[in-house]
Amino acid sequence: MSVRELFQTMTYGTAPEAADAARAWLDAHKRKFDLFINNQWVKAEAHFDSTNPATGEKIASIGDGGKKGVDLAAQAARAAFPAWSALSGHERAKHLYAIARNIQKHARLLAVLESLDNGKPIRESRDLDIPLVARHFYHHAGWAQLQERELADYQPVGVIGQVIPWNFPLLMLAWKIAPAIAMGNTIVIKPAPYTSLTALLFGEIVAEAGLPPGVVNVVTGGDQTGAAVTEHPDFDKIAFTGSTNVGKIIRRATAGTGKKLSLELGGKSPFIVFEDADQDAAIEGLVDAIWFNQGQVCCAGSRLLVQESIAPRFLDKVKLRMSKLRVGDPLDKSIDIGAIVDPVQRRTIDGWVQKGIAEGAEIYQPDCPLPDKGCWYLPTLITNVSSASVVVQEEIFGPVVVALTFRTPKEAVALANNTRYGLAASIWSENLNLSLDVARKVKAGSVWVNSTNLFDAASGFGGYRESGFGREGGREGLHEYLRPKWQARPTPLTTENTEKKAKVQPIPAALNGGKANGHAIDRTAKLFIGGKQARSDGNYTRPVSAPDGHVIGQVADGNRKDIRDAVEAAVKAADGWGYKTGHSRAQILYYIAENLSARADEFAQRISAQTGADDAAAHAEVSAAISRLFTYAAYCDKYGGEIQETPLRGVTMALHEPIGVIGIACPDEAPLLAFVSLFAPAIARGNSVVILPSEKSPLSATDFYQVLETSDVPAGVVNIVTGERATMIKTLAEHDAVDAVWYFADAAGSAFVEKASAENMKRTWVSYGLSRDWQSEEQGAGEDFLFNATQVKNIWIPTGE
């Protein structure tokens, strides 16, 4: 081809990356790998093939660990835990620093091996994945160094089982291992069967760096090995990245076991382009959002939302840009899109596209030449779809973008949030005021303004709703691998279904003449829903007895309908309350405390009547409840987030947002103090609540109605439903409009809540039947409550030219 022809076509020549070093490493192992446990190779009983998706050729045989391999690795990690967790933060920091240096030393080998095994372009693995892997170990070396100063009230969780996906094999490994070992935990990690090679090389790298045996163990294998990790009784926590469906299976499998759990799951992220956006910049952003890593990215900008006024021209530009994309050999530095990881995944992608066509969608694919062999899929644009279309709602996980239009910012937000996911979003506009307003309203864990797919170890990554819970990276990510120092690892004695609990028979309202103790008529406490006292749907009541058995009052016996009404009221209140300023919320909490203080003697008498506590103890509980209200009034405007120190030239804001609607089940002990200690942090941080007070001693909560009514609490922010806990928690835990459930009661109920929460992946915080000292500031208040009342949204805002 002549120089003139080259300038006319602007065709790139090939620029292959040499794979000699990677092949030499494979050959040194005779292209057969076992398990990496205790810093040495342990023979696997079976093996499976790992293939190069760009050619279909076998790369190596990989050990299938199965249950036996997981058992051996768990034993090694448990044996290593005491010594590793006892090391000073400085000593652990030195180990993480050494790992980071070793990763940099082997950076090119890791990048080439990643592209051979996964099919992603070498430019991506070389320029993004591997540098970010090293960055995570450097960053978390710093957190290990500072742990004793900054996180003195916490301890490591213990032995961690981790399962990672095939789309970012080494990067996902670093996201999980670096914070875990920095905080003193030990690890068993299972990479995806498609892409195990860089994890095995990483095992050699950490051993070479001097990490003690057993701290990091790599067990390869298929689905059965993954199940063995998530079900293994000796793990204290499970961390998983993968599909939402598998995440739900893991949530159910770990329910009631006391294992901590973090899940980073699927997404269907919106890419929103307003009419004043820099269109050329937005199109380049779209290339990175959806065709990066062949679209096999959980946070891919797979839903393109374009303002109607610019949509035709913008989509024409998108098609023109698509025609310039190059698909081909991942080791060619001049290509844009590499190979799909496996033929099964390619068929899945095409299956979704065909479903879209069957629904009437229009498909555009550029006329790109494809290699003769290997696994490929053309970049694809789908138009002429409705918001309910299957290709709009379901995660395709391939190089496929679906385009819709909107007219107003309000409609853009509604379309963006019209999904069960909430992982990420990109917003393109030259109007920063508009961008930040939309960023606050979009339900997503990461929001990029005039940018996309920005990641850093200093900024947590994770989702809302069915995109999972927990964060990886940042200070918030450390909490996934820590628990309070006072708290032992929960080991529940029973996980029987809470529905099996014996029922207390309600008393029909018509019986007993409305009398308590046979003396003066005593009112039957109603429910408190939507700011009003309401009769229960079933019109039944429940007796409340003193410790000696005599009836001291009656409360309404709430049912499923009452819970649904309370949730509806909480949903209506959530946005308005969540967007109030912290100062406004604080004034109301102080007012609640003031009104409770004015009735302190009355509340103390009620506590004594229900629990038998002496006058001093009862007054101490009321005093502690008032103090707790002051504590969370103070936190209303002091836990809002921070600026993350990422390498971005601009600002990365970590906002502590309310979760939404929280269902809360209170324990039977400390009927007033526990009640206040649970609802106060929730509403302080902008959530609305449906709260089930102590089943045994609910009158402190029903007396509290009048405090709420006279304290300017907006209707629906606090809803109180009395009755049988087991019946009502079932409805709360299964309700799709409830975003989180806190359950501080029996182990059986805790197990049920965790299992039922899997349906919409709501966050849970349960006690497994273990009591806590509600009078103690260490156990009854503090950051643990605030952490569970918030979710972190990171907003990335580039600045400058």
mmCIF file of N, CA and C in Angstrom, residues 502-565:
data_model
loop_
_atom_site.group_PDB
_atom_site.id
_atom_site.type_symbol
_atom_site.label_atom_id
_atom_site.label_comp_id
_atom_site.label_asym_id
_atom_site.label_seq_id
_atom_site.Cartn_x
_atom_site.Cartn_y
_atom_site.Cartn_z
ATOM 1 N N ALA A 502 -43.506 -20.581 67.775
ATOM 2 C CA ALA A 502 -44.876 -20.685 68.286
ATOM 3 C C ALA A 502 -45.518 -19.308 68.348
ATOM 4 N N LYS A 503 -46.776 -19.246 68.002
ATOM 5 C CA LYS A 503 -47.490 -17.989 67.979
ATOM 6 C C LYS A 503 -48.157 -17.719 69.327
ATOM 7 N N VAL A 504 -48.177 -16.435 69.674
ATOM 8 C CA VAL A 504 -48.943 -15.989 70.840
ATOM 9 C C VAL A 504 -50.331 -15.631 70.338
ATOM 10 N N GLN A 505 -51.346 -16.213 70.926
ATOM 11 C CA GLN A 505 -52.697 -15.968 70.444
ATOM 12 C C GLN A 505 -53.138 -14.543 70.773
ATOM 13 N N PRO A 506 -53.602 -13.810 69.759
ATOM 14 C CA PRO A 506 -54.083 -12.462 70.031
ATOM 15 C C PRO A 506 -55.417 -12.492 70.759
ATOM 16 N N ILE A 507 -55.728 -11.388 71.389
ATOM 17 C CA ILE A 507 -57.018 -11.250 72.065
ATOM 18 C C ILE A 507 -57.907 -10.371 71.201
ATOM 19 N N PRO A 508 -59.061 -10.848 70.765
ATOM 20 C CA PRO A 508 -59.956 -9.993 69.990
ATOM 21 C C PRO A 508 -60.280 -8.723 70.770
ATOM 22 N N ALA A 509 -60.406 -7.605 70.043
ATOM 23 C CA ALA A 509 -60.637 -6.316 70.692
ATOM 24 C C ALA A 509 -61.914 -6.302 71.508
ATOM 25 N N ALA A 510 -62.897 -7.114 71.103
ATOM 26 C CA ALA A 510 -64.183 -7.101 71.802
ATOM 27 C C ALA A 510 -64.101 -7.763 73.169
ATOM 28 N N LEU A 511 -63.092 -8.575 73.423
ATOM 29 C CA LEU A 511 -63.000 -9.290 74.688
ATOM 30 C C LEU A 511 -62.304 -8.446 75.751
ATOM 31 N N ASN A 512 -62.458 -8.845 76.991
ATOM 32 C CA ASN A 512 -61.774 -8.231 78.129
ATOM 33 C C ASN A 512 -62.247 -6.814 78.409
ATOM 34 N N GLY A 513 -63.272 -6.379 77.679
ATOM 35 C CA GLY A 513 -63.869 -5.077 77.967
ATOM 36 C C GLY A 513 -62.908 -3.913 77.867
ATOM 37 N N GLY A 514 -61.796 -4.123 77.223
ATOM 38 C CA GLY A 514 -60.816 -3.044 77.134
ATOM 39 C C GLY A 514 -60.111 -2.799 78.448
ATOM 40 N N LYS A 515 -60.227 -3.704 79.421
ATOM 41 C CA LYS A 515 -59.648 -3.465 80.741
ATOM 42 C C LYS A 515 -58.278 -4.099 80.871
ATOM 43 N N ALA A 516 -57.471 -3.512 81.676
ATOM 44 C CA ALA A 516 -56.178 -4.068 82.040
ATOM 45 C C ALA A 516 -56.108 -4.145 83.547
ATOM 46 N N ASN A 517 -55.788 -5.305 84.086
ATOM 47 C CA ASN A 517 -55.686 -5.552 85.524
ATOM 48 C C ASN A 517 -57.026 -5.443 86.242
ATOM 49 N N GLY A 518 -58.126 -5.396 85.472
ATOM 50 C CA GLY A 518 -59.430 -5.315 86.094
ATOM 51 C C GLY A 518 -59.719 -3.968 86.732
ATOM 52 N N HIS A 519 -58.906 -2.942 86.464
ATOM 53 C CA HIS A 519 -59.124 -1.631 87.062
ATOM 54 C C HIS A 519 -59.632 -0.662 86.005
ATOM 55 N N ALA A 520 -59.174 0.551 86.034
ATOM 56 C CA ALA A 520 -59.693 1.581 85.129
ATOM 57 C C ALA A 520 -59.441 1.202 83.675
ATOM 58 N N ILE A 521 -60.297 1.709 82.827
ATOM 59 C CA ILE A 521 -60.171 1.433 81.383
ATOM 60 C C ILE A 521 -58.841 1.986 80.883
ATOM 61 N N ASP A 522 -58.133 1.174 80.167
ATOM 62 C CA ASP A 522 -56.829 1.561 79.605
ATOM 63 C C ASP A 522 -56.946 1.484 78.091
ATOM 64 N N ARG A 523 -56.456 2.492 77.397
ATOM 65 C CA ARG A 523 -56.575 2.486 75.943
ATOM 66 C C ARG A 523 -55.729 1.359 75.349
ATOM 67 N N THR A 524 -56.198 0.847 74.210
ATOM 68 C CA THR A 524 -55.396 -0.106 73.448
ATOM 69 C C THR A 524 -54.545 0.680 72.460
ATOM 70 N N ALA A 525 -53.229 0.517 72.553
ATOM 71 C CA ALA A 525 -52.335 1.276 71.683
ATOM 72 C C ALA A 525 -52.536 0.847 70.235
ATOM 73 N N LYS A 526 -52.649 1.827 69.362
ATOM 74 C CA LYS A 526 -52.816 1.557 67.934
ATOM 75 C C LYS A 526 -51.441 1.441 67.267
ATOM 76 N N LEU A 527 -51.461 1.253 65.965
ATOM 77 C CA LEU A 527 -50.247 1.300 65.163
ATOM 78 C C LEU A 527 -49.955 2.766 64.830
ATOM 79 N N PHE A 528 -48.738 3.035 64.398
ATOM 80 C CA PHE A 528 -48.371 4.398 64.009
ATOM 81 C C PHE A 528 -47.863 4.338 62.573
ATOM 82 N N ILE A 529 -48.691 4.753 61.620
ATOM 83 C CA ILE A 529 -48.386 4.613 60.200
ATOM 84 C C ILE A 529 -48.688 5.929 59.497
ATOM 85 N N GLY A 530 -47.720 6.418 58.735
ATOM 86 C CA GLY A 530 -47.921 7.652 57.979
ATOM 87 C C GLY A 530 -48.201 8.850 58.844
ATOM 88 N N GLY A 531 -47.634 8.883 60.042
ATOM 89 C CA GLY A 531 -47.806 10.015 60.936
ATOM 90 C C GLY A 531 -49.095 10.003 61.718
ATOM 91 N N LYS A 532 -49.864 8.915 61.637
ATOM 92 C CA LYS A 532 -51.145 8.841 62.329
ATOM 93 C C LYS A 532 -51.248 7.527 63.097
ATOM 94 N N GLN A 533 -51.994 7.562 64.176
ATOM 95 C CA GLN A 533 -52.312 6.324 64.875
ATOM 96 C C GLN A 533 -53.434 5.618 64.106
ATOM 97 N N ALA A 534 -53.250 4.327 63.868
ATOM 98 C CA ALA A 534 -54.189 3.593 63.017
ATOM 99 C C ALA A 534 -54.540 2.258 63.656
ATOM 100 N N ARG A 535 -55.781 1.843 63.470
ATOM 101 C CA ARG A 535 -56.186 0.519 63.919
ATOM 102 C C ARG A 535 -55.545 -0.537 63.028
ATOM 103 N N SER A 536 -55.286 -1.700 63.594
ATOM 104 C CA SER A 536 -54.725 -2.787 62.786
ATOM 105 C C SER A 536 -55.766 -3.291 61.800
ATOM 106 N N ASP A 537 -55.298 -3.798 60.689
ATOM 107 C CA ASP A 537 -56.203 -4.288 59.646
ATOM 108 C C ASP A 537 -57.094 -5.409 60.161
ATOM 109 N N GLY A 538 -56.535 -6.303 60.998
ATOM 110 C CA GLY A 538 -57.310 -7.433 61.492
ATOM 111 C C GLY A 538 -58.180 -7.101 62.689
ATOM 112 N N ASN A 539 -57.977 -5.897 63.272
ATOM 113 C CA ASN A 539 -58.737 -5.467 64.446
ATOM 114 C C ASN A 539 -58.593 -6.441 65.619
ATOM 115 N N TYR A 540 -57.372 -7.000 65.747
ATOM 116 C CA TYR A 540 -57.052 -7.833 66.904
ATOM 117 C C TYR A 540 -56.070 -7.083 67.796
ATOM 118 N N THR A 541 -56.045 -7.482 69.068
ATOM 119 C CA THR A 541 -55.084 -6.902 69.998
ATOM 120 C C THR A 541 -54.278 -8.005 70.661
ATOM 121 N N ARG A 542 -53.183 -7.588 71.303
ATOM 122 C CA ARG A 542 -52.291 -8.511 72.015
ATOM 123 C C ARG A 542 -52.097 -8.000 73.434
ATOM 124 N N PRO A 543 -52.108 -8.901 74.401
ATOM 125 C CA PRO A 543 -51.865 -8.468 75.783
ATOM 126 C C PRO A 543 -50.378 -8.219 76.012
ATOM 127 N N VAL A 544 -50.078 -7.282 76.875
ATOM 128 C CA VAL A 544 -48.712 -7.023 77.317
ATOM 129 C C VAL A 544 -48.668 -7.280 78.809
ATOM 130 N N SER A 545 -47.773 -8.169 79.213
ATOM 131 C CA SER A 545 -47.760 -8.612 80.615
ATOM 132 C C SER A 545 -46.514 -8.130 81.340
ATOM 133 N N ALA A 546 -46.661 -7.935 82.632
ATOM 134 C CA ALA A 546 -45.541 -7.644 83.515
ATOM 135 C C ALA A 546 -44.775 -8.937 83.771
ATOM 136 N N PRO A 547 -43.579 -8.865 84.366
ATOM 137 C CA PRO A 547 -42.824 -10.079 84.658
ATOM 138 C C PRO A 547 -43.578 -11.087 85.512
ATOM 139 N N ASP A 548 -44.506 -10.619 86.371
ATOM 140 C CA ASP A 548 -45.250 -11.562 87.210
ATOM 141 C C ASP A 548 -46.472 -12.141 86.496
ATOM 142 N N GLY A 549 -46.692 -11.743 85.242
ATOM 143 C CA GLY A 549 -47.755 -12.347 84.450
ATOM 144 C C GLY A 549 -49.029 -11.552 84.336
ATOM 145 N N HIS A 550 -49.224 -10.517 85.173
ATOM 146 C CA HIS A 550 -50.483 -9.792 85.063
ATOM 147 C C HIS A 550 -50.439 -8.837 83.873
ATOM 148 N N VAL A 551 -51.602 -8.660 83.245
ATOM 149 C CA VAL A 551 -51.697 -7.842 82.036
ATOM 150 C C VAL A 551 -51.636 -6.373 82.414
ATOM 151 N N ILE A 552 -50.729 -5.633 81.752
ATOM 152 C CA ILE A 552 -50.592 -4.205 82.042
ATOM 153 C C ILE A 552 -51.064 -3.335 80.880
ATOM 154 N N GLY A 553 -51.434 -3.950 79.777
ATOM 155 C CA GLY A 553 -51.916 -3.168 78.648
ATOM 156 C C GLY A 553 -52.128 -4.031 77.439
ATOM 157 N N GLN A 554 -52.619 -3.419 76.380
ATOM 158 C CA GLN A 554 -52.839 -4.121 75.118
ATOM 159 C C GLN A 554 -52.325 -3.271 73.969
ATOM 160 N N VAL A 555 -51.862 -3.955 72.939
ATOM 161 C CA VAL A 555 -51.416 -3.256 71.736
ATOM 162 C C VAL A 555 -52.076 -3.901 70.523
ATOM 163 N N ALA A 556 -52.111 -3.160 69.434
ATOM 164 C CA ALA A 556 -52.672 -3.690 68.195
ATOM 165 C C ALA A 556 -51.812 -4.835 67.682
ATOM 166 N N ASP A 557 -52.461 -5.833 67.105
ATOM 167 C CA ASP A 557 -51.755 -6.987 66.539
ATOM 168 C C ASP A 557 -51.641 -6.786 65.028
ATOM 169 N N GLY A 558 -50.495 -6.266 64.588
ATOM 170 C CA GLY A 558 -50.304 -5.959 63.178
ATOM 171 C C GLY A 558 -50.203 -7.207 62.318
ATOM 172 N N ASN A 559 -50.560 -7.042 61.043
ATOM 173 C CA ASN A 559 -50.476 -8.165 60.098
ATOM 174 C C ASN A 559 -49.807 -7.715 58.811
ATOM 175 N N ARG A 560 -49.850 -8.564 57.785
ATOM 176 C CA ARG A 560 -49.171 -8.268 56.521
ATOM 177 C C ARG A 560 -49.669 -6.978 55.890
ATOM 178 N N LYS A 561 -50.981 -6.772 55.928
ATOM 179 C CA LYS A 561 -51.543 -5.553 55.334
ATOM 180 C C LYS A 561 -51.017 -4.315 56.045
ATOM 181 N N ASP A 562 -50.899 -4.383 57.366
ATOM 182 C CA ASP A 562 -50.380 -3.241 58.115
ATOM 183 C C ASP A 562 -48.928 -2.948 57.740
ATOM 184 N N ILE A 563 -48.132 -4.006 57.563
ATOM 185 C CA ILE A 563 -46.740 -3.819 57.143
ATOM 186 C C ILE A 563 -46.699 -3.184 55.757
ATOM 187 N N ARG A 564 -47.537 -3.658 54.851
ATOM 188 C CA ARG A 564 -47.549 -3.072 53.508
ATOM 189 C C ARG A 564 -47.951 -1.601 53.545
ATOM 190 N N ASP A 565 -48.919 -1.264 54.385
ATOM 191 C CA ASP A 565 -49.314 0.139 54.524
ATOM 192 C C ASP A 565 -48.163 0.974 55.084
#
